Short mmCIF file of C-alpha atoms and ligand atoms in Angstrom, two decimals:
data_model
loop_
_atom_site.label_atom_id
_atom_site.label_comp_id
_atom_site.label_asym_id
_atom_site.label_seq_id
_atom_site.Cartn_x
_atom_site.Cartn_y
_atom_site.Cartn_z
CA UNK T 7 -6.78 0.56 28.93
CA UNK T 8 -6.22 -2.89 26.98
CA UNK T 9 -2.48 -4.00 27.14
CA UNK T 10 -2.54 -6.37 23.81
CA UNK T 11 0.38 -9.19 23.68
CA UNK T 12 0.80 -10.91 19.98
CA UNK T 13 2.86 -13.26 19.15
CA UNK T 14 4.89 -12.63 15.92
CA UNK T 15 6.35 -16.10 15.48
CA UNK T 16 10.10 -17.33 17.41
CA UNK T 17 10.78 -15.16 20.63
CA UNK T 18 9.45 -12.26 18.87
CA UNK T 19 7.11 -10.60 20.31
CA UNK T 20 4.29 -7.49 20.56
CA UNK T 21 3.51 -5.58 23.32
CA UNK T 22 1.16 -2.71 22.58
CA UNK T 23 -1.54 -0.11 24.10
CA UNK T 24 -3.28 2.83 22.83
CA UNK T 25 -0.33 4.70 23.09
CA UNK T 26 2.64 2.81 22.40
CA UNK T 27 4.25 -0.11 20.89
CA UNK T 28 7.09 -2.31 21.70
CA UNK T 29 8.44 -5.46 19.50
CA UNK T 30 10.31 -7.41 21.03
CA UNK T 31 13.71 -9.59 19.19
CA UNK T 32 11.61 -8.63 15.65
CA UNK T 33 13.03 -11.34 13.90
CA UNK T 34 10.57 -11.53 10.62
CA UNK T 35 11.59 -11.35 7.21
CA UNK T 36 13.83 -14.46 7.75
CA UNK T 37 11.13 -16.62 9.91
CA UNK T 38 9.53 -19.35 8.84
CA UNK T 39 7.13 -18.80 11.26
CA UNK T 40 6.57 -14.67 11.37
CA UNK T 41 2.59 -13.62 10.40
CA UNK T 42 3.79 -10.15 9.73
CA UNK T 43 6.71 -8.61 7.45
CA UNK T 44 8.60 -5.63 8.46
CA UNK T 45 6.90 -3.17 6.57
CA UNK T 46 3.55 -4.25 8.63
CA UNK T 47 4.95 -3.27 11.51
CA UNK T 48 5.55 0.44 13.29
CA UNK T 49 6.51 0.29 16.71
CA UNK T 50 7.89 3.28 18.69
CA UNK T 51 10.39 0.96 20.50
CA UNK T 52 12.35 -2.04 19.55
CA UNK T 53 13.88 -4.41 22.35
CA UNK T 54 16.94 -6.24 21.36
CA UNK T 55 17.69 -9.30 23.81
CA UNK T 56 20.78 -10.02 22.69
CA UNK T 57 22.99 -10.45 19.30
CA UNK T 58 22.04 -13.72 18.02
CA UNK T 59 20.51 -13.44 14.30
CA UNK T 60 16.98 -14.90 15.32
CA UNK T 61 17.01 -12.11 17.91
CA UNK T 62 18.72 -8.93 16.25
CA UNK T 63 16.49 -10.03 12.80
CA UNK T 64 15.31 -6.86 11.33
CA UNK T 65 15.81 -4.22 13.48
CA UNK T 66 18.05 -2.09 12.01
CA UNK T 67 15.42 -1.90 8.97
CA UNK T 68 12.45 -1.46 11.32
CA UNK T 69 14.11 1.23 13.62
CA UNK T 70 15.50 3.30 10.24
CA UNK T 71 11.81 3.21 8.81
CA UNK T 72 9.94 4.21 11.78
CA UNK T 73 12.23 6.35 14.08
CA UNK T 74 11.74 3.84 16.35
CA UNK T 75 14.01 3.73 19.51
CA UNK T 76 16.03 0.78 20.09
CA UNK T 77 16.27 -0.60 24.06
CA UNK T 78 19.38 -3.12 23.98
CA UNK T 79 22.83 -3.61 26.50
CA UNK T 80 25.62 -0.90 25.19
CA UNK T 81 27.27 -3.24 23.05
CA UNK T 82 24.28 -4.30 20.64
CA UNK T 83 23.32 -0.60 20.61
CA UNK T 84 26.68 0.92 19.79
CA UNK T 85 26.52 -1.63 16.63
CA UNK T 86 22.60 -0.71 15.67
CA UNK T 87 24.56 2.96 15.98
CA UNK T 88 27.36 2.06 13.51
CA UNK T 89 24.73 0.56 10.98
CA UNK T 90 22.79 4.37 11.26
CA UNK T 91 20.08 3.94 13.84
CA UNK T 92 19.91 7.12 15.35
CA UNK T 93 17.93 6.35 18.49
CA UNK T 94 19.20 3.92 20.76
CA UNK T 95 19.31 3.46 24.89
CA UNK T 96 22.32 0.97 25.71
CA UNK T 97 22.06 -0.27 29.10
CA UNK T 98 23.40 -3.14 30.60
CA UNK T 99 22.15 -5.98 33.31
CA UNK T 100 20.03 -4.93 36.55
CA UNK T 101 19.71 -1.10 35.21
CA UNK T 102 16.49 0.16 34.64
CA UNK T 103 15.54 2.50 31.74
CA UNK T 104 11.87 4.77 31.70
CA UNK T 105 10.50 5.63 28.46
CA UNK T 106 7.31 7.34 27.51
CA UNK T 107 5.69 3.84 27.78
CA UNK T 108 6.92 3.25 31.37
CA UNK T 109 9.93 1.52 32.69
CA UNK T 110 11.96 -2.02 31.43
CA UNK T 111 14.56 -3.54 33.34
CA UNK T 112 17.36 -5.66 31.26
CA UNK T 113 17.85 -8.79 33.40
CA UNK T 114 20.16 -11.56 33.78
CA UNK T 115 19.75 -14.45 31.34
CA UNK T 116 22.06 -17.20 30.95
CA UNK T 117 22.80 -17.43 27.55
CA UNK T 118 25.73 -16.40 24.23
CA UNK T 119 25.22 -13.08 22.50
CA UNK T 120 27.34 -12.74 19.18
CA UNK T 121 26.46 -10.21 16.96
CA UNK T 122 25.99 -12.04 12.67
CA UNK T 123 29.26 -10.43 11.99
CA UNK T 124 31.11 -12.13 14.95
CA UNK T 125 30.86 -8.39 16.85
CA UNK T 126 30.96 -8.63 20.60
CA UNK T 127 27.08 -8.45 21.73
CA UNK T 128 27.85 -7.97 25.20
CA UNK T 129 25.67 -10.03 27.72
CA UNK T 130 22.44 -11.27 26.55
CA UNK T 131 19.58 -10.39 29.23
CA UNK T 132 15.90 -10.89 29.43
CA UNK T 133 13.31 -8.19 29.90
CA UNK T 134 11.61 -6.60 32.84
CA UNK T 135 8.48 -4.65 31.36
CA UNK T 136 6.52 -2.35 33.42
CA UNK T 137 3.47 -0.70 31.23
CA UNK T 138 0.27 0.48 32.50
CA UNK T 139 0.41 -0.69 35.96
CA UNK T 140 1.52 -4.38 35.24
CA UNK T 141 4.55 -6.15 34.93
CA UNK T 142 5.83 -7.91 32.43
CA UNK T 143 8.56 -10.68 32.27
CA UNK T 144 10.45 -12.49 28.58
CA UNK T 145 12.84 -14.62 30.02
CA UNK T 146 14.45 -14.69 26.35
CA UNK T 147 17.30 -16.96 25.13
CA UNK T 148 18.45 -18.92 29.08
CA UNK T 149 18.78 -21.90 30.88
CA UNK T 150 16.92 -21.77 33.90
CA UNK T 151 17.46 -20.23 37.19
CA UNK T 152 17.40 -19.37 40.28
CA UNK T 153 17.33 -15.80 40.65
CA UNK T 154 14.19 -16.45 38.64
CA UNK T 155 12.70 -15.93 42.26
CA UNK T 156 14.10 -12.63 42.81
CA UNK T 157 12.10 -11.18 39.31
CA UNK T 158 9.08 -12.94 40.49
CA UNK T 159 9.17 -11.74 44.13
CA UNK T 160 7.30 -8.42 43.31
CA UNK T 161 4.43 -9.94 41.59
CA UNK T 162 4.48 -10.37 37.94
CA UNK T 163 1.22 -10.74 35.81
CA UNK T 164 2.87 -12.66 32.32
CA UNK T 165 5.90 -14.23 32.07
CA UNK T 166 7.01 -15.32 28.58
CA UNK T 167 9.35 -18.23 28.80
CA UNK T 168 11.27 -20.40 26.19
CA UNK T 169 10.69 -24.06 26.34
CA UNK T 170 12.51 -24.79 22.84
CA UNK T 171 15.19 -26.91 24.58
CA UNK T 172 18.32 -27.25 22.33
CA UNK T 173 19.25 -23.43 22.59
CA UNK T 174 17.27 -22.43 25.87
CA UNK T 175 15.42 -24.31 28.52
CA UNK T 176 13.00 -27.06 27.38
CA UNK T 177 9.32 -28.32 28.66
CA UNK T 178 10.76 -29.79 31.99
CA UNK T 179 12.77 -26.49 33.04
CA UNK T 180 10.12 -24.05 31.67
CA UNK T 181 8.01 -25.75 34.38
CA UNK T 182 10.57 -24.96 37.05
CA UNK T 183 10.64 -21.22 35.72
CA UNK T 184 6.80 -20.60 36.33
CA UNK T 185 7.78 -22.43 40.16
CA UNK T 186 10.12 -19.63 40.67
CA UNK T 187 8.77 -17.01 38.92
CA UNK T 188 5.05 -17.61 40.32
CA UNK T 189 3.44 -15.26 37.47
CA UNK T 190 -0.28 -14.72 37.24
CA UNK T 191 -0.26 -16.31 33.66
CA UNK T 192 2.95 -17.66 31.58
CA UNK T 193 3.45 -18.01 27.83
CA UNK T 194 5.82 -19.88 26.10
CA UNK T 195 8.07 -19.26 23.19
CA UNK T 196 11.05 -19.55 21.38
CA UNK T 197 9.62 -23.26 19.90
CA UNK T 198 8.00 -24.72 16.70
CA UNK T 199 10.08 -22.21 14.53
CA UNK T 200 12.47 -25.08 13.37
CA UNK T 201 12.67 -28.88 13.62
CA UNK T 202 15.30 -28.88 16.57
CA UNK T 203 13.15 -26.65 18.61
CA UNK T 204 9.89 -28.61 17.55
CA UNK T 205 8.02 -29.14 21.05
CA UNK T 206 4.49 -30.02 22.24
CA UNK T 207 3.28 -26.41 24.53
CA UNK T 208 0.66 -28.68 25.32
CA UNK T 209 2.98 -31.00 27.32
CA UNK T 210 4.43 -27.75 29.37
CA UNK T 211 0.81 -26.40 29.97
CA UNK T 212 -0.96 -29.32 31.69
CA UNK T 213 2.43 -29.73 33.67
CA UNK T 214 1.78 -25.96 34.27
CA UNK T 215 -2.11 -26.40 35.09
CA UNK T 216 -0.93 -29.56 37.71
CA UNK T 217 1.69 -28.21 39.16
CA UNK T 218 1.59 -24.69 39.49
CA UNK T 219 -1.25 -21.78 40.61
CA UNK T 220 0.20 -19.66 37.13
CA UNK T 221 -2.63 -19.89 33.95
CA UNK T 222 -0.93 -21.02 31.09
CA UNK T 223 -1.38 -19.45 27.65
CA UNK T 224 -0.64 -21.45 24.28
CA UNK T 225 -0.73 -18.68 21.45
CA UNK T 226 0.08 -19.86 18.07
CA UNK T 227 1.97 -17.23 16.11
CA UNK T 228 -0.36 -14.21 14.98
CA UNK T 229 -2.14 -15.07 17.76
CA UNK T 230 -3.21 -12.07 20.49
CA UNK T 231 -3.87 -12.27 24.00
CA UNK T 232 -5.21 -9.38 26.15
CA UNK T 233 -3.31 -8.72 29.73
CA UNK T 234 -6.17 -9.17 32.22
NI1 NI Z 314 20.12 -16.92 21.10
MN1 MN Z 315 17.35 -17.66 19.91
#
């Protein structure tokens, strides 16, 4: 069964199968970067990282059009709730959550997480993913660290990492991740979308490639990549 990943532009991104499809931080209408609009896109589950407005971007609209359920920590989804979302699983860090796609995990990221309106948006996490027998990490908005070992110590196949620097970790520390995190291949994000996050992936990958036994993966946004 092919697991497709696609990158939408920013840290958004697709994860999809035959059977199901998950967006992840669908933040479109307002990138500069985004290959799709809203209306283009009909997932059956929407994962919200944390409250920032690059993050939260248009899932409200998304999840109200499609039915879509919306994976987030309590906070975010108790607000997606107020703004008439009607399916929504709140969880919070190192809780696991199984779906008709298979499991995700919401774990620690080191990060902010205010809602656009100034709500509290609880504590921003990354992503777990398991789906059709492989696991799946998005580091999301963080600095780096060390319990980056701990997700990686039962095997991961993808890890998507920012290397934006300004807002998250950069090149040097997005290195460091794939050290701890020892995935099969890595991907980076949350870069490009603006001048202050403007960065070469090219730079991180070679480090990657020298340094590390992970494959690196430079998408460009739009572009696919099949999970081996
Ligand atoms: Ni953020
Ligand atoms: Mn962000």
């Amino acid at each position: 069964m092919p697991l497709e990943i696609r990158w939408l532009g920013h840290a958004c991104w697709s994860v999809r199968n035959d059977k199901h499809w998950l967006i992840i931080d669908p933040f479109l209408s307002d990138s500069p970067t985004a290959p799709v609009k809203p209306a283009d896109v009909s997932p059956d589950f929407l994962l919200v990282s944390h409250g920032h407005g690059d993050h939260v971007g248009d899932t409200a609209a998304i999840a109200k059009r499609t039915g879509a359920t919306v994976i987030s920590n309590y906070e975010i989804c108790t607000w997606f709730s107020k703004q008439g979302v009607q399916k929504t699983v709140g969880g919070n860090l190192g809780g696991w959550q199984h779906h008709a796609f298979g499991s995700v995990q919401l774990t620690i990221a080191f990060h902010s997480s205010q809602l656009p309106d100034g709500a509290d948006g609880g504590n921003p996490s990354g992503f777990l993913i398991r789906i059709d027998g492989r696991s799946l990490y998005f580091a999301c908005d963080t600095a780096l660290f060390s319990d980056m070992q701990l997700i990686g110590a039962k095997g991961l196949d993808l890890a998507v990492l920012p290397i934006g620097d300004l807002f998250t970790m950069g090149i040097d520390d997005g290195v460091d991740a794939v050290k701890f995190l020892k995935p099969k291949h890595a991907i980076p994000s949350h870069f490009g979308t603006w001048p202050p996050i403007e960065q070469d992936p090219q730079k991180w990958a070679t480090r990657v490639k020298a340094e590390t036994s992970t494959a690196p993966v430079v998408l460009k946004p739009g572009e696919t990549w099949m999970v081996p």
